[in-house]
Amino acid sequence: MATMKTRRIFAISDIHVDYKENLDFVKNWASGNFQNDVLILAGDVTDNITLLESVLKDIRRNFNRVFFVPGNHDLWVRKSGVDDLDSVKKFRNILSLCNNLEIETTPGMVQMSTDDAVWIVPLFSWYSTPEDWEDDSLYVKPVHFREDSEYSQQIWMDNHLCKWPDMNGCHRAEYFAKFNEGATRQSFDAPVISFSHFLPRTDLIRAEISDDVACAREREKLGLSQEMPALQGSVAGFNFTRFAGSKLIESQIRTLGSIVHVHGHQHRNRDRIIDGVRYVSHCLGYKRERQQGLIWGIEDWNGPKQIWPIVK
């Protein structure tokens, strides 16, 4: 019996291909040697459905399999020519598009080698703000700066570009989490790698020493001072934790028994183990963030990061 070549699983998020420099970057790495490999794409590609289709086609051609969940930017609704289009309808349209392109949005087993397999489980999600659903929100009241909640709401573009139908009292985080109930009831016969766009827990928001060291190394490579910019490059008064994620995601991760969970959204990369689960965030983010050394690891991997098998 022939021995199967070991397959690799890579992950990336927040590729924001509306920006030419990001689109060029993605086209460059997407044409690499990934024909035997699997990609987890954890949301925020583009709000332009035509561009989304084009980019997903390119990525799919160059990977053995691709798994995807939409992010908040993907559900923005601009003038579309479709008067009744809202963010939920767009979400469903994206799932239909993915199905047509053989982009996977449901749990799938991946054969890694002749006698080794894992399950990849996409988790659809949304964030809870403290005003919307305080008990589910990852909101953290700041102690080191003065938050301007009105300004935070004003500059958060989802408040202007997401269009929501009447959800009959259902919280948005709850609405999207319900799509995952089939997966959480499923019995898996191999290790589970789950992923979401939004963050599952508050202790992934703040940088740890290892993150600061990685950013300092990144800034040194860029010829910058190792001292981080004020507020880590954020806007004064803005509190990202209002829009960070949902505790429902963490609950579903634990129900699944995930050994690895990939997330995106925060444009600050993470790789740490908490209570037995390895959490990985590998965002491409914006050019200005990379130029400031705020996002580490992208150049090291020249694109997506290998998350399985674990690279020592």
Short mmCIF file of C-alpha atoms in Angstrom, two decimals:
data_model
loop_
_atom_site.label_atom_id
_atom_site.label_comp_id
_atom_site.label_asym_id
_atom_site.label_seq_id
_atom_site.Cartn_x
_atom_site.Cartn_y
_atom_site.Cartn_z
CA MET A 1 0.00 0.00 0.00
CA ALA A 2 1.43 3.38 -1.02
CA THR A 3 2.30 5.81 1.76
CA MET A 4 0.37 9.06 1.59
CA LYS A 5 2.34 12.31 1.56
CA THR A 6 1.80 14.18 4.83
CA ARG A 7 -0.76 16.94 4.42
CA ARG A 8 -0.41 20.33 6.14
CA ILE A 9 -3.08 22.68 7.48
CA PHE A 10 -2.52 26.43 7.18
CA ALA A 11 -4.54 29.34 8.56
CA ILE A 12 -4.95 33.04 7.86
CA SER A 13 -7.67 35.68 8.31
CA ASP A 14 -8.45 39.33 7.66
CA ILE A 15 -6.83 39.41 4.24
CA HIS A 16 -8.86 42.51 3.21
CA VAL A 17 -8.22 42.22 -0.51
CA ASP A 18 -10.04 45.51 -1.19
CA TYR A 19 -6.58 46.98 -0.68
CA LYS A 20 -4.31 46.42 -3.71
CA GLU A 21 -1.22 45.64 -1.62
CA ASN A 22 -3.16 42.90 0.19
CA LEU A 23 -4.60 41.51 -3.03
CA ASP A 24 -1.11 41.36 -4.56
CA PHE A 25 0.23 39.67 -1.42
CA VAL A 26 -2.52 37.04 -1.48
CA LYS A 27 -2.02 36.33 -5.18
CA ASN A 28 1.69 35.84 -4.50
CA TRP A 29 1.35 33.29 -1.68
CA ALA A 30 -1.74 31.62 -3.10
CA SER A 31 0.33 30.46 -6.08
CA GLY A 32 2.79 28.63 -3.79
CA ASN A 33 3.28 24.92 -3.28
CA PHE A 34 0.03 24.08 -1.45
CA GLN A 35 -1.56 21.54 -3.80
CA ASN A 36 -1.55 18.84 -1.11
CA ASP A 37 -2.55 21.18 1.71
CA VAL A 38 -5.60 22.63 3.45
CA LEU A 39 -6.34 26.29 4.21
CA ILE A 40 -8.49 27.69 7.00
CA LEU A 41 -9.62 31.19 5.97
CA ALA A 42 -11.17 32.77 9.05
CA GLY A 43 -13.13 35.65 7.52
CA ASP A 44 -12.81 39.26 6.36
CA VAL A 45 -11.89 38.87 2.71
CA THR A 46 -13.98 41.65 1.11
CA ASP A 47 -17.51 43.06 1.07
CA ASN A 48 -17.44 43.00 -2.76
CA ILE A 49 -19.11 39.73 -3.72
CA THR A 50 -17.54 39.70 -7.20
CA LEU A 51 -14.05 40.15 -5.78
CA LEU A 52 -14.82 37.56 -3.10
CA GLU A 53 -15.68 35.01 -5.77
CA SER A 54 -12.52 35.78 -7.74
CA VAL A 55 -10.21 35.50 -4.73
CA LEU A 56 -11.84 32.33 -3.40
CA LYS A 57 -11.50 30.76 -6.86
CA ASP A 58 -7.78 31.60 -6.96
CA ILE A 59 -7.18 30.23 -3.48
CA ARG A 60 -9.23 27.09 -4.13
CA ARG A 61 -7.21 26.31 -7.26
CA ASN A 62 -4.01 26.25 -5.24
CA PHE A 63 -5.08 24.26 -2.15
CA ASN A 64 -6.35 20.71 -1.84
CA ARG A 65 -9.21 21.98 0.35
CA VAL A 66 -10.30 25.37 1.70
CA PHE A 67 -12.52 26.00 4.76
CA PHE A 68 -14.11 29.43 5.29
CA VAL A 69 -16.37 31.44 7.57
CA PRO A 70 -17.44 35.01 6.75
CA GLY A 71 -16.32 37.91 8.93
CA ASN A 72 -18.03 41.19 9.67
CA HIS A 73 -16.54 42.99 6.64
CA ASP A 74 -17.84 40.26 4.35
CA LEU A 75 -21.41 41.04 5.48
CA TRP A 76 -21.28 44.77 4.80
CA VAL A 77 -24.05 45.88 2.45
CA ARG A 78 -23.30 48.83 0.22
CA LYS A 79 -25.49 50.01 -2.67
CA SER A 80 -26.08 46.69 -4.39
CA GLY A 81 -29.00 47.24 -6.73
CA VAL A 82 -30.92 44.74 -4.61
CA ASP A 83 -33.27 46.79 -2.45
CA ASP A 84 -34.07 44.06 0.07
CA LEU A 85 -30.51 42.75 0.52
CA ASP A 86 -29.50 42.65 4.18
CA SER A 87 -26.51 41.14 6.01
CA VAL A 88 -28.30 37.86 6.78
CA LYS A 89 -29.30 37.40 3.14
CA LYS A 90 -25.75 38.24 2.12
CA PHE A 91 -24.45 35.65 4.60
CA ARG A 92 -26.64 33.02 2.97
CA ASN A 93 -25.58 34.17 -0.51
CA ILE A 94 -21.93 33.75 0.51
CA LEU A 95 -22.60 30.21 1.77
CA SER A 96 -24.24 29.39 -1.56
CA LEU A 97 -21.28 30.86 -3.44
CA CYS A 98 -18.87 28.79 -1.33
CA ASN A 99 -20.84 25.65 -2.08
CA ASN A 100 -20.59 26.34 -5.81
CA LEU A 101 -16.83 26.94 -5.54
CA GLU A 102 -16.19 23.85 -3.36
CA ILE A 103 -15.17 26.09 -0.46
CA GLU A 104 -16.15 24.21 2.70
CA THR A 105 -18.29 25.83 5.39
CA THR A 106 -19.34 22.67 7.23
CA PRO A 107 -17.33 20.16 9.30
CA GLY A 108 -14.99 17.99 7.26
CA MET A 109 -12.52 15.23 8.03
CA VAL A 110 -9.02 15.78 6.64
CA GLN A 111 -6.79 12.77 6.09
CA MET A 112 -3.36 14.04 7.13
CA SER A 113 -1.39 10.88 6.34
CA THR A 114 -2.04 7.20 5.78
CA ASP A 115 -3.11 6.63 9.39
CA ASP A 116 -3.72 10.13 10.79
CA ALA A 117 -6.73 12.44 10.42
CA VAL A 118 -8.32 15.53 11.97
CA TRP A 119 -11.71 17.21 11.74
CA ILE A 120 -11.98 20.87 10.76
CA VAL A 121 -15.10 22.51 12.17
CA PRO A 122 -16.16 26.02 11.04
CA LEU A 123 -18.06 28.03 13.67
CA PHE A 124 -20.23 30.87 12.44
CA SER A 125 -20.32 33.74 14.89
CA TRP A 126 -20.96 37.38 15.67
CA TYR A 127 -19.93 39.62 18.55
CA SER A 128 -22.03 40.88 21.44
CA THR A 129 -21.65 44.47 22.57
CA PRO A 130 -22.23 45.30 26.25
CA GLU A 131 -25.37 47.19 25.24
CA ASP A 132 -26.71 44.34 23.10
CA TRP A 133 -25.97 41.35 25.38
CA GLU A 134 -23.77 42.12 28.34
CA ASP A 135 -23.53 38.54 29.64
CA ASP A 136 -22.15 37.29 26.32
CA SER A 137 -19.93 40.28 25.51
CA LEU A 138 -16.13 40.25 25.77
CA TYR A 139 -16.21 43.91 26.78
CA VAL A 140 -13.47 45.01 29.19
CA LYS A 141 -13.75 48.39 30.86
CA PRO A 142 -10.41 50.14 30.31
CA VAL A 143 -8.23 51.22 33.21
CA HIS A 144 -5.28 52.71 31.31
CA PHE A 145 -7.16 55.08 29.00
CA ARG A 146 -10.41 57.02 28.90
CA GLU A 147 -12.96 55.32 26.70
CA ASP A 148 -15.28 57.35 24.52
CA SER A 149 -18.16 54.93 23.97
CA GLU A 150 -20.05 57.29 21.66
CA TYR A 151 -16.98 57.76 19.49
CA SER A 152 -16.33 54.00 19.46
CA GLN A 153 -19.84 53.39 18.16
CA GLN A 154 -19.50 56.19 15.63
CA ILE A 155 -16.29 54.97 13.98
CA TRP A 156 -17.20 51.26 14.03
CA MET A 157 -18.18 50.73 10.40
CA ASP A 158 -20.45 47.74 11.06
CA ASN A 159 -22.85 50.25 12.59
CA HIS A 160 -23.09 51.94 9.20
CA LEU A 161 -22.64 49.12 6.69
CA CYS A 162 -24.29 46.07 8.24
CA LYS A 163 -28.02 45.94 7.56
CA TRP A 164 -30.02 43.69 9.86
CA PRO A 165 -33.54 42.30 9.43
CA ASP A 166 -35.89 41.86 12.35
CA MET A 167 -34.52 38.93 14.35
CA ASN A 168 -37.54 38.58 16.63
CA GLY A 169 -35.58 39.33 19.77
CA CYS A 170 -32.72 36.93 18.95
CA HIS A 171 -29.25 38.34 19.62
CA ARG A 172 -26.98 38.36 16.56
CA ALA A 173 -24.33 36.25 18.31
CA GLU A 174 -27.06 33.78 19.24
CA TYR A 175 -28.48 33.74 15.71
CA PHE A 176 -25.17 32.76 14.11
CA ALA A 177 -24.24 30.33 16.91
CA LYS A 178 -27.41 28.35 16.16
CA PHE A 179 -25.96 27.41 12.77
CA ASN A 180 -23.30 25.44 14.68
CA GLU A 181 -25.65 23.30 16.77
CA GLY A 182 -25.46 20.37 14.36
CA ALA A 183 -21.68 20.32 14.69
CA THR A 184 -21.77 20.57 18.48
CA ARG A 185 -24.08 17.54 18.62
CA GLN A 186 -21.85 15.55 16.27
CA SER A 187 -19.49 12.85 17.52
CA PHE A 188 -15.97 13.18 16.08
CA ASP A 189 -13.61 10.23 15.69
CA ALA A 190 -10.41 12.30 15.33
CA PRO A 191 -8.96 15.49 16.89
CA VAL A 192 -10.96 18.66 16.20
CA ILE A 193 -9.58 21.94 14.85
CA SER A 194 -12.31 24.59 15.03
CA PHE A 195 -12.28 28.17 13.78
CA SER A 196 -14.34 31.35 13.93
CA HIS A 197 -13.85 34.89 12.78
CA PHE A 198 -14.57 36.50 16.15
CA LEU A 199 -12.72 36.03 19.43
CA PRO A 200 -13.99 33.43 21.89
CA ARG A 201 -12.56 34.84 25.15
CA THR A 202 -11.30 38.05 26.71
CA ASP A 203 -7.83 36.80 27.64
CA LEU A 204 -6.93 36.60 23.94
CA ILE A 205 -7.42 40.34 23.50
CA ARG A 206 -4.50 41.69 25.49
CA ALA A 207 -0.94 40.94 24.43
CA GLU A 208 1.17 38.67 26.61
CA ILE A 209 4.94 38.98 27.01
CA SER A 210 5.50 36.50 24.17
CA ASP A 211 3.38 38.70 21.86
CA ASP A 212 5.31 41.81 22.88
CA VAL A 213 8.59 40.01 22.21
CA ALA A 214 7.36 38.88 18.78
CA CYS A 215 6.25 42.43 17.91
CA ALA A 216 9.59 43.85 19.13
CA ARG A 217 11.39 41.37 16.86
CA GLU A 218 9.13 42.38 13.98
CA ARG A 219 9.79 46.07 14.57
CA GLU A 220 13.54 45.43 14.75
CA LYS A 221 13.43 43.70 11.34
CA LEU A 222 11.64 46.79 10.00
CA GLY A 223 14.33 49.08 11.39
CA LEU A 224 11.94 50.57 13.96
CA SER A 225 12.29 51.23 17.65
CA GLN A 226 11.29 48.21 19.73
CA GLU A 227 8.99 50.47 21.76
CA MET A 228 5.39 49.92 20.71
CA PRO A 229 3.29 52.86 19.43
CA ALA A 230 0.88 54.43 21.90
CA LEU A 231 -2.30 52.34 22.35
CA GLN A 232 -0.69 49.71 20.09
CA GLY A 233 -1.66 51.77 17.09
CA SER A 234 -5.32 52.12 18.05
CA VAL A 235 -7.31 55.35 18.00
CA ALA A 236 -7.54 57.33 21.25
CA GLY A 237 -10.84 56.69 23.03
CA PHE A 238 -11.73 53.61 20.95
CA ASN A 239 -12.37 50.36 22.83
CA PHE A 240 -12.16 47.33 20.53
CA THR A 241 -13.43 44.97 23.22
CA ARG A 242 -16.96 46.30 22.61
CA PHE A 243 -16.92 44.45 19.29
CA ALA A 244 -14.42 41.65 19.95
CA GLY A 245 -16.44 38.47 20.14
CA SER A 246 -18.81 36.22 22.01
CA LYS A 247 -18.63 33.80 24.94
CA LEU A 248 -20.90 31.47 22.98
CA ILE A 249 -17.93 30.65 20.74
CA GLU A 250 -15.86 29.45 23.70
CA SER A 251 -18.76 27.35 24.93
CA GLN A 252 -19.02 25.65 21.55
CA ILE A 253 -15.24 25.12 21.38
CA ARG A 254 -15.39 23.28 24.70
CA THR A 255 -18.41 21.24 23.61
CA LEU A 256 -16.55 20.17 20.48
CA GLY A 257 -13.43 19.29 22.48
CA SER A 258 -11.22 21.26 20.08
CA ILE A 259 -7.47 20.88 20.42
CA VAL A 260 -6.83 23.96 18.25
CA HIS A 261 -9.04 26.97 17.62
CA VAL A 262 -8.24 29.58 14.96
CA HIS A 263 -9.78 33.06 15.09
CA GLY A 264 -9.25 36.42 13.42
CA HIS A 265 -10.79 39.89 13.68
CA GLN A 266 -8.44 41.71 16.06
CA HIS A 267 -5.50 42.24 13.66
CA ARG A 268 -3.11 41.25 16.46
CA ASN A 269 -1.65 37.78 16.15
CA ARG A 270 -1.71 35.19 18.92
CA ASP A 271 -0.48 31.64 19.48
CA ARG A 272 -1.02 30.37 23.02
CA ILE A 273 -2.45 27.47 24.97
CA ILE A 274 -5.26 28.16 27.45
CA ASP A 275 -6.89 25.37 29.47
CA GLY A 276 -5.68 22.72 27.04
CA VAL A 277 -6.70 24.45 23.79
CA ARG A 278 -4.23 26.10 21.44
CA TYR A 279 -5.61 29.42 20.17
CA VAL A 280 -4.11 30.82 16.97
CA SER A 281 -4.74 34.15 15.29
CA HIS A 282 -2.80 34.86 12.08
CA CYS A 283 -4.23 38.01 10.50
CA LEU A 284 -2.83 39.72 7.42
CA GLY A 285 -4.45 43.01 8.48
CA TYR A 286 -3.66 46.37 6.91
CA LYS A 287 -0.39 47.54 5.37
CA ARG A 288 0.00 50.33 7.94
CA GLU A 289 -0.27 47.78 10.78
CA ARG A 290 2.39 45.57 9.20
CA GLN A 291 4.61 48.59 8.60
CA GLN A 292 4.37 49.45 12.31
CA GLY A 293 5.29 45.92 13.34
CA LEU A 294 1.94 45.40 15.04
CA ILE A 295 1.26 42.13 13.19
CA TRP A 296 3.96 39.53 13.58
CA GLY A 297 4.62 36.32 11.66
CA ILE A 298 3.30 37.20 8.20
CA GLU A 299 6.72 37.61 6.59
CA ASP A 300 8.08 34.59 8.49
CA TRP A 301 5.47 32.38 6.84
CA ASN A 302 5.19 34.45 3.64
CA GLY A 303 1.43 34.17 4.02
CA PRO A 304 -0.68 31.63 5.92
CA LYS A 305 0.73 29.93 9.02
CA GLN A 306 1.07 26.18 9.37
CA ILE A 307 -0.97 25.14 12.40
CA TRP A 308 -1.00 21.36 11.90
CA PRO A 309 1.11 19.30 12.22
CA ILE A 310 2.64 21.53 14.86
CA VAL A 311 5.96 23.04 13.77
CA LYS A 312 8.49 22.81 16.57
#
